[in-house]
Coordinates of C-alpha atoms and ligand atoms in Angstrom, one line a residue:
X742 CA 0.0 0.0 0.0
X743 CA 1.1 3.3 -0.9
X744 CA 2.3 5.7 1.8
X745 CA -1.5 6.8 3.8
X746 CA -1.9 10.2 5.2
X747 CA -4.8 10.9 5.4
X748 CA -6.7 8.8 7.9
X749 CA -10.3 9.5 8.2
X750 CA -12.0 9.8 4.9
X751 CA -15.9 10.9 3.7
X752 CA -16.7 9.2 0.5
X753 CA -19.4 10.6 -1.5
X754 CA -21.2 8.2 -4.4
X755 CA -23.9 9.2 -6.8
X756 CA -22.8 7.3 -10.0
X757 CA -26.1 5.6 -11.0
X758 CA -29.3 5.2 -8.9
X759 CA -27.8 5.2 -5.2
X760 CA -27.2 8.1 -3.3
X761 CA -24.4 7.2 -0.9
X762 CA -21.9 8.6 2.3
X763 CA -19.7 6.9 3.9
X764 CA -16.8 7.5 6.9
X765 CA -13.7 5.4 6.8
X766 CA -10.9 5.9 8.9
X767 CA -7.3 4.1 8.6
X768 CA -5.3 3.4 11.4
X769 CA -2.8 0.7 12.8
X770 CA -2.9 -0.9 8.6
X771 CA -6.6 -1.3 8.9
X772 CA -9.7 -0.1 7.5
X773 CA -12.6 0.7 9.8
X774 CA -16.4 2.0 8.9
X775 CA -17.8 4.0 10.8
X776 CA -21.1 5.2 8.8
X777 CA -22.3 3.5 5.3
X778 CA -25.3 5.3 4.6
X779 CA -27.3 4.0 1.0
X780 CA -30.5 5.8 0.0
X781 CA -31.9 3.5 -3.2
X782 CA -34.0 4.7 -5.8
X783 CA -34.3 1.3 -7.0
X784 CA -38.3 2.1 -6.2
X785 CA -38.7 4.8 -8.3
X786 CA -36.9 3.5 -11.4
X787 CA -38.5 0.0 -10.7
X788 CA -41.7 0.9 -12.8
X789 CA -39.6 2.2 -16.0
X790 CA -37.9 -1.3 -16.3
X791 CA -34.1 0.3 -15.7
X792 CA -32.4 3.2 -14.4
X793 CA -33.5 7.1 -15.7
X794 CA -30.5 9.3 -16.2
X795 CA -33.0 12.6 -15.4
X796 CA -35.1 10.7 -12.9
X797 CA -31.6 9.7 -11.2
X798 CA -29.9 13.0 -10.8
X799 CA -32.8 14.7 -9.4
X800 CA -33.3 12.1 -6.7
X801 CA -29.9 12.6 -5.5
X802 CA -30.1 16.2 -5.4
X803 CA -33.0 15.6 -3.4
X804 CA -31.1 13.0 -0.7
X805 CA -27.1 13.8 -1.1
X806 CA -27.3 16.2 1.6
X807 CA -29.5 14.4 3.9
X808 CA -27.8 11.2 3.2
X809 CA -24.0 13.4 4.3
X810 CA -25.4 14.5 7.4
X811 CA -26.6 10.8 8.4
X812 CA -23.3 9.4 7.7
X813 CA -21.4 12.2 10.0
X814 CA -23.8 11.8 12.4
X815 CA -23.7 8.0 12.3
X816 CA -19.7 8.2 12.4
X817 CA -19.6 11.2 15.4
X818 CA -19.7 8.6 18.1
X819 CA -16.6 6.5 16.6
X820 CA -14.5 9.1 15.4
X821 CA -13.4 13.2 15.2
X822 CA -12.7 15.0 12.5
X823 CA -12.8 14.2 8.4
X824 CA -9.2 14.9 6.6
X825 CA -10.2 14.5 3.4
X826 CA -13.4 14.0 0.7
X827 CA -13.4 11.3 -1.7
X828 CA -16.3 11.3 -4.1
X829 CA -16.8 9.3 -7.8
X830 CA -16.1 11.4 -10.7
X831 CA -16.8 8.6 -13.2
X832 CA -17.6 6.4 -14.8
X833 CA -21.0 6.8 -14.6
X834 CA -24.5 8.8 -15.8
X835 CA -22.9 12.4 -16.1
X836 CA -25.9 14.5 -14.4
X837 CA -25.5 11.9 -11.4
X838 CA -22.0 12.5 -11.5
X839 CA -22.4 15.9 -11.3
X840 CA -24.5 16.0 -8.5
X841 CA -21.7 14.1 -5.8
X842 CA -18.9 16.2 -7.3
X843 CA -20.3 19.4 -7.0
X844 CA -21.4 18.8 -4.0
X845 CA -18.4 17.2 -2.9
X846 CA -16.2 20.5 -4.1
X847 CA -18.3 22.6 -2.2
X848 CA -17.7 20.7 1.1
X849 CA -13.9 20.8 0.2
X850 CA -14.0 24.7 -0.4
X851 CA -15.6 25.4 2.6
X852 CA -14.1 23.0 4.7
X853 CA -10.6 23.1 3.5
X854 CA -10.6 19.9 3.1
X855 CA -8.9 18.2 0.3
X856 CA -10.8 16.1 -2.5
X857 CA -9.8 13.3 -4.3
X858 CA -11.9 12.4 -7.6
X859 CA -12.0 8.6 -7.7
X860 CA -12.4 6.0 -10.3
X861 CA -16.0 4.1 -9.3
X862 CA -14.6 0.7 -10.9
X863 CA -11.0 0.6 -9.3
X864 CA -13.5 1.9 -5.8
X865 CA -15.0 -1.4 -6.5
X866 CA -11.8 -3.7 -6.4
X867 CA -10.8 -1.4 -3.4
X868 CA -13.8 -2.9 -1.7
X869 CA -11.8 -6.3 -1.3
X870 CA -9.5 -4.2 1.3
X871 CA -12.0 -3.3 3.5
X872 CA -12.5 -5.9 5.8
X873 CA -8.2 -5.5 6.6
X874 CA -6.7 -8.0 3.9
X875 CA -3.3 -8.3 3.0
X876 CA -3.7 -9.2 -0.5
X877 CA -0.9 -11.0 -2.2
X878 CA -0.3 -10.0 -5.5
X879 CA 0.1 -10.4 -8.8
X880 CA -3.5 -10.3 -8.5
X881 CA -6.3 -11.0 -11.1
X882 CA -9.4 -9.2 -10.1
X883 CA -13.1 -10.2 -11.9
X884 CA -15.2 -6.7 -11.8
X885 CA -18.4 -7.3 -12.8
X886 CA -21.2 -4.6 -12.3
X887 CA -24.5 -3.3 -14.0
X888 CA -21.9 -1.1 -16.8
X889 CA -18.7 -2.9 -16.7
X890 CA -17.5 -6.7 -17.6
X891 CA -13.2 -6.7 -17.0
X892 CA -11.0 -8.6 -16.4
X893 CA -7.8 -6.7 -14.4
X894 CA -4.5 -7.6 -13.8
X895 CA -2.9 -6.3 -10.6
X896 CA 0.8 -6.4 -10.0
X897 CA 0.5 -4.2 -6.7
X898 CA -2.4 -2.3 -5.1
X899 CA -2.4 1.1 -7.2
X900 CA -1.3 -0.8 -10.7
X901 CA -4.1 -1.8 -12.8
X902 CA -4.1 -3.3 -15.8
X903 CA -7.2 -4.4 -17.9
X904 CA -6.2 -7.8 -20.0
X905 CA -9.8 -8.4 -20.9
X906 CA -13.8 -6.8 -21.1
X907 CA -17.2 -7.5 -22.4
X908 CA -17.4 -6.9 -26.5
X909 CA -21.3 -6.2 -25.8
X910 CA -23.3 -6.4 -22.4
X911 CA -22.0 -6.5 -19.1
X912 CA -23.0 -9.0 -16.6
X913 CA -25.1 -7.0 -14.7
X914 CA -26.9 -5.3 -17.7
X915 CA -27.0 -9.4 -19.1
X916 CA -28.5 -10.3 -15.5
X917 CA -30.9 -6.7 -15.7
X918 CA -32.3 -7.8 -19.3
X919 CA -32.8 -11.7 -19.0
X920 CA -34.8 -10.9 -16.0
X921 CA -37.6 -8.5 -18.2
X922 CA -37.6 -11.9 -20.7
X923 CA -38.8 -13.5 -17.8
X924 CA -41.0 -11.4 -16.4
X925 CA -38.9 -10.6 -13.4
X926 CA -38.1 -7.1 -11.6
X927 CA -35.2 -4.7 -11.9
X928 CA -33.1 -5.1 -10.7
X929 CA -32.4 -8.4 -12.4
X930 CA -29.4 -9.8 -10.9
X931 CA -31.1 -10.5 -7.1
X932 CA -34.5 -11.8 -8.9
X933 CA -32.7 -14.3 -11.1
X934 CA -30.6 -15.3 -8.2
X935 CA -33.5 -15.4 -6.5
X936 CA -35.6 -17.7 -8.8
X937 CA -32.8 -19.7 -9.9
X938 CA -32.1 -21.1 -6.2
X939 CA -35.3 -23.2 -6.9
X940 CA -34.8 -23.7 -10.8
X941 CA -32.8 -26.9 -12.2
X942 CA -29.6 -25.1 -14.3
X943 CA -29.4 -28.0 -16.7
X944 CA -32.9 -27.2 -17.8
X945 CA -32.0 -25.6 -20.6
X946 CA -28.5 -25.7 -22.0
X947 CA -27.8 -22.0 -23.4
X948 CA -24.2 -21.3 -25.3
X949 CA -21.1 -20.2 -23.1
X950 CA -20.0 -17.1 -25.3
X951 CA -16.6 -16.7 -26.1
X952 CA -15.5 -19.6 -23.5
X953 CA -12.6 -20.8 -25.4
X954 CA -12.0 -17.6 -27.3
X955 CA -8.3 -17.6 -26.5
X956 CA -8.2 -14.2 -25.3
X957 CA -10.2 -12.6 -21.8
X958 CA -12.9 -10.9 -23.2
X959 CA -17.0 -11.9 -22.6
X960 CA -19.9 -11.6 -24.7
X961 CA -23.0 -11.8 -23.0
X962 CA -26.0 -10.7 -25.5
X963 CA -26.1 -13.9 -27.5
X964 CA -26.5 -15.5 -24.8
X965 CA -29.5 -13.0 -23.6
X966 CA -31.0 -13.9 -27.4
X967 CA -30.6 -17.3 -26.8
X968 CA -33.1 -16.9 -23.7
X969 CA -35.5 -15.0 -25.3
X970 CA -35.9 -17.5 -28.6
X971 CA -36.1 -19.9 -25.7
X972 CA -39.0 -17.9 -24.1
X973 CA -41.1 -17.7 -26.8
X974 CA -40.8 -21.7 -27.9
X975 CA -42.3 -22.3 -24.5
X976 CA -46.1 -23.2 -24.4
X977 CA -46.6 -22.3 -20.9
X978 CA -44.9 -20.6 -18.6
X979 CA -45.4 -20.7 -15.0
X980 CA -43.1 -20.6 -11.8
X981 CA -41.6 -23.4 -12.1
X982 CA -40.0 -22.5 -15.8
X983 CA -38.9 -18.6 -14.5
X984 CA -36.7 -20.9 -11.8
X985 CA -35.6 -23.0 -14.8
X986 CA -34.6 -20.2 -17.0
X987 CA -33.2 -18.4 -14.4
X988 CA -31.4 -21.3 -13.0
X989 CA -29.9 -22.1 -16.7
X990 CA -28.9 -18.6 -17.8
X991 CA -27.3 -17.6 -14.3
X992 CA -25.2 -20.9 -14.8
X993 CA -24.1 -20.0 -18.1
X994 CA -22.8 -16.6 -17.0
X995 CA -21.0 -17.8 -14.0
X996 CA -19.3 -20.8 -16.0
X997 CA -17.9 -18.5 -18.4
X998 CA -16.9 -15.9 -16.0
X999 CA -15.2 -18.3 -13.4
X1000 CA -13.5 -21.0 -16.0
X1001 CA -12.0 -17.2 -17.9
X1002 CA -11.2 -15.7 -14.4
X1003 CA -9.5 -19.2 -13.3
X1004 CA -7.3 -19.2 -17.2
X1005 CA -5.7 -16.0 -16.4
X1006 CA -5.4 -16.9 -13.1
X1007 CA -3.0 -19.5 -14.4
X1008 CA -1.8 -17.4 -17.3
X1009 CA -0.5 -14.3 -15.2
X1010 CA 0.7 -17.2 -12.0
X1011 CA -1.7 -15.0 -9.9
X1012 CA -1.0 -15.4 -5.9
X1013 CA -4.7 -14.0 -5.4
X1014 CA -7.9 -14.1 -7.6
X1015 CA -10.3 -10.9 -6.5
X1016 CA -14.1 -10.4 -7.4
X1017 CA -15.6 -7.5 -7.1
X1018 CA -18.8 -5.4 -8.9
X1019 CA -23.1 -5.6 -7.9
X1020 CA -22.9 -9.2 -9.6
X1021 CA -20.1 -10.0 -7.0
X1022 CA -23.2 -10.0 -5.0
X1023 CA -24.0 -13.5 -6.6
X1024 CA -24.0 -16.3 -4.3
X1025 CA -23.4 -18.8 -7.1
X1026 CA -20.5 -16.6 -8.6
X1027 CA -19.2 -16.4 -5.4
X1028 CA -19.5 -20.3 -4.4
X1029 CA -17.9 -21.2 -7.7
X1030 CA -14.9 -18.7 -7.9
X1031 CA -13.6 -19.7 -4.1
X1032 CA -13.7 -23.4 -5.6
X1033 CA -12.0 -22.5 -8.9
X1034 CA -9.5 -20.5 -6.8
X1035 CA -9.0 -23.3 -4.0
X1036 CA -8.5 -25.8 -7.2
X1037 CA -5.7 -23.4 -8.1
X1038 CA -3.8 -23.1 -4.6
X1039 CA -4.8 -19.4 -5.0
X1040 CA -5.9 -17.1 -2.5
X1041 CA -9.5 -15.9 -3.1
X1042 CA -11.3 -12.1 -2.1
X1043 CA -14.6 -11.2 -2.2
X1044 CA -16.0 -8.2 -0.1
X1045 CA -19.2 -8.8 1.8
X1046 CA -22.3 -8.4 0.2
X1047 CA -23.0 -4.8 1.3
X1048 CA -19.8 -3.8 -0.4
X1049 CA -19.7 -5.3 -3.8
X1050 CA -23.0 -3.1 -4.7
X1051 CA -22.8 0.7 -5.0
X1052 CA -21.8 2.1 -2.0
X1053 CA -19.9 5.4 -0.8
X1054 CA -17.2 3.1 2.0
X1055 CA -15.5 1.3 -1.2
X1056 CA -14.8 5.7 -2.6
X1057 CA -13.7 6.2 1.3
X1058 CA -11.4 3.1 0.9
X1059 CA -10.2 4.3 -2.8
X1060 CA -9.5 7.7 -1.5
X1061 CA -6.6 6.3 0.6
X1062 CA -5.0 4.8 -2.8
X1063 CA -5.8 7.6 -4.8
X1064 CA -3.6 10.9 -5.4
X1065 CA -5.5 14.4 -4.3
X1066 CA -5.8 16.9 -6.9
X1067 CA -6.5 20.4 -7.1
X1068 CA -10.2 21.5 -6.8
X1069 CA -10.1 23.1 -10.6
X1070 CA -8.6 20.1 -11.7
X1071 CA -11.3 17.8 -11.2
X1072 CA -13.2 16.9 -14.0
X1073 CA -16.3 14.1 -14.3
X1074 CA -15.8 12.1 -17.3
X1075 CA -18.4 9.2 -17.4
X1076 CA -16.4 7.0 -19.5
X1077 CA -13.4 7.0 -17.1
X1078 CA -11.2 4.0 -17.6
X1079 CA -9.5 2.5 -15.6
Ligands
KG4_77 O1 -21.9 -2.3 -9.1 P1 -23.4 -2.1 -9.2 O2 -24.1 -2.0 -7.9 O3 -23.7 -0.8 -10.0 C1 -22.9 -0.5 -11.1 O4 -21.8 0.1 -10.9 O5 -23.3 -0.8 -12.2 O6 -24.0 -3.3 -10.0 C2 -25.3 -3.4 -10.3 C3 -25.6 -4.7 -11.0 C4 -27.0 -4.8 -11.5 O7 -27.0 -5.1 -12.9 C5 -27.6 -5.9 -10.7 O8 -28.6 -6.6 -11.3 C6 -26.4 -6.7 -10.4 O9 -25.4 -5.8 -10.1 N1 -26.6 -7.6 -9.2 C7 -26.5 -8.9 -9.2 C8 -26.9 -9.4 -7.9 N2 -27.0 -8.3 -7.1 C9 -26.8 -7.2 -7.9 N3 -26.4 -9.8 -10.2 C10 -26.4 -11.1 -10.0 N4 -26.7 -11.6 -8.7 C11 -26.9 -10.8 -7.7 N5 -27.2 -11.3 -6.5
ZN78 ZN1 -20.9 0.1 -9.3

């Protein structure tokens, strides 16, 4: 870990459709929360089928103060004073962005506090540190969220490098849009899960896209085609053949994932396989990835549940790993790489 001097850290999130604080504080080479506050609007963009970019922004002008003030408050019995603001500046929807950062400047001006901008998908891997983990690196980290499919090499904790990515859907967006084809809720990835925990996965057998493509990159959209042709053959469709479809597609998506994760695993002689993203979430994803990496001799990292979905500890966490830059420097971009 890079040199840490700042030790208690508000993160601010707004990305997509969460409004999130959060206070971490770093001391004796660990991590501790003290306030991880997440105000959802999955509700409100439940009926439109997805996430609303204008819908989205508002909402979080409406609840990113409220939701600051109950994560100091939270964090005021545990520790003192904040050193510095981290808050995500991409990638993301850009009027969501622009909500947390401008907010987040503000706080900085007044309070003379530094900012740091940080990357939301490298705040996602950062998510793996929080429970104290001394990870071992070279590292291969699986991020795998509602936007973003990669696969990331990591030869020390501030050195990323991408050796692999979806060609079309993400996991998370394949996961969102399988779930409308069955007539299940958005979000998609806890329904399917859901479903498929009473569903037979060899049901149907659906393709593994790109499995033995040579290279690390996914392709999930054929295989959300292949669910819908599969839909409309069916005569019937009742509970039992939701469970089935869901049970069949989520095992397709976590074969491919897991058997490409475990290949450059082997390729890169990783000492630690990482997950991290909203699909991290997945128990079955999970389950499988821990074997795959146990099967290896590896050493596996996944962050609790409440930290591989959007939250504002995993900006706290990447604040820590993340240079600080001058206020007029900043800049959203909502296709920020990594
Ligand atoms: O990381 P995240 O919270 O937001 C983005 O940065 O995109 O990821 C959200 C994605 C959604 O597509 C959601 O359906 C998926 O994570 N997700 C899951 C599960 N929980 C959330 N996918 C599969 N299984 C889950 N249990
Ligand atoms: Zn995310």
């Amino acid at each position: 870990m890079q040199q840490i001097k700042r030790k208690t850290i508000l993160g601010i999130e707004t990305s997509c459709d969460e409004t999130a604080a959060a206070i971490v504080s770093f001391s004796n080479k660990k991590f501790t929360v003290h306030s991880n506050i997440i105000r959802s609007q999955i509700n409100i963009h439940k009926k439109y089928g997805g996430v609303v970019p204008e819908v989205a922004a508002r909402q979080h002008i409406i609840s990113v103060i409220a939701v600051i003030e109950q994560a100091l408050e939270t964090a005021q019995k545990t520790v003192g004073k904040i050193d510095a603001i981290a808050v995500t500046a991409g990638p993301g929807l850009i009027t969501s962005l622009m909500v947390g950062v401008q907010t987040a400047k503000t706080l900085s001006y007044i309070w003379n506090k530094p900012l740091i901008a940080v990357n939301h998908m490298k705040a996602h891997v950062y998510a793996n540190w929080i429970n104290n983990k001394k990870i071992k690196f070279p590292a291969i980290c699986l991020i795998v969220s509602g936007g973003h499919t990669e696969l990331v090499l990591l030869k020390k904790d501030t050195h990323f490098k991408k050796i692999g990515q979806t060609v079309d859907d993400a996991a998370g967006e394949a996961f969102d849009k399988t779930a409308q084809l069955i007539k299940l809720e958005y979000p998609g990835g806890p329904e399917i899960s859901k479903s498929a925990a009473t569903g037979n996965p060899n049901a149907f057998t659906f393709p593994r896209p790109m499995i033995n493509s040579g290279d690390f990159n996914f392709s999930f959209s054929g295989l959300k085609t292949a669910v819908l042709y599969t839909v409309k053959k069916q005569k019937k469709h009742d509970s039992k053949m939701t469970a089935d479809l869901a049970a069949s597609f989520q095992q397709a998506v976590v074969d491919v994932l897991t058997i490409k994760t475990a290949k450059a695993a082997k390729k890169y002689q990783a000492k630690s396989i990482m997950l991290a993203g909203g699909v991290a979430a997945n128990k079955l994803l999970r389950e499988t990835l821990q074997q795959k990496a146990a099967d290896l001799g590896t050493n596996f990292y996944v962050p609790d549940i409440q930290y591989c979905t959007d939250n504002a500890a995993m900006i706290a966490v990447a604040g820590y790993f993340t240079p600080k830059q001058n206020l007029n420097k900043i800049k959203i971009n909502p296709n920020l790489e990594l």
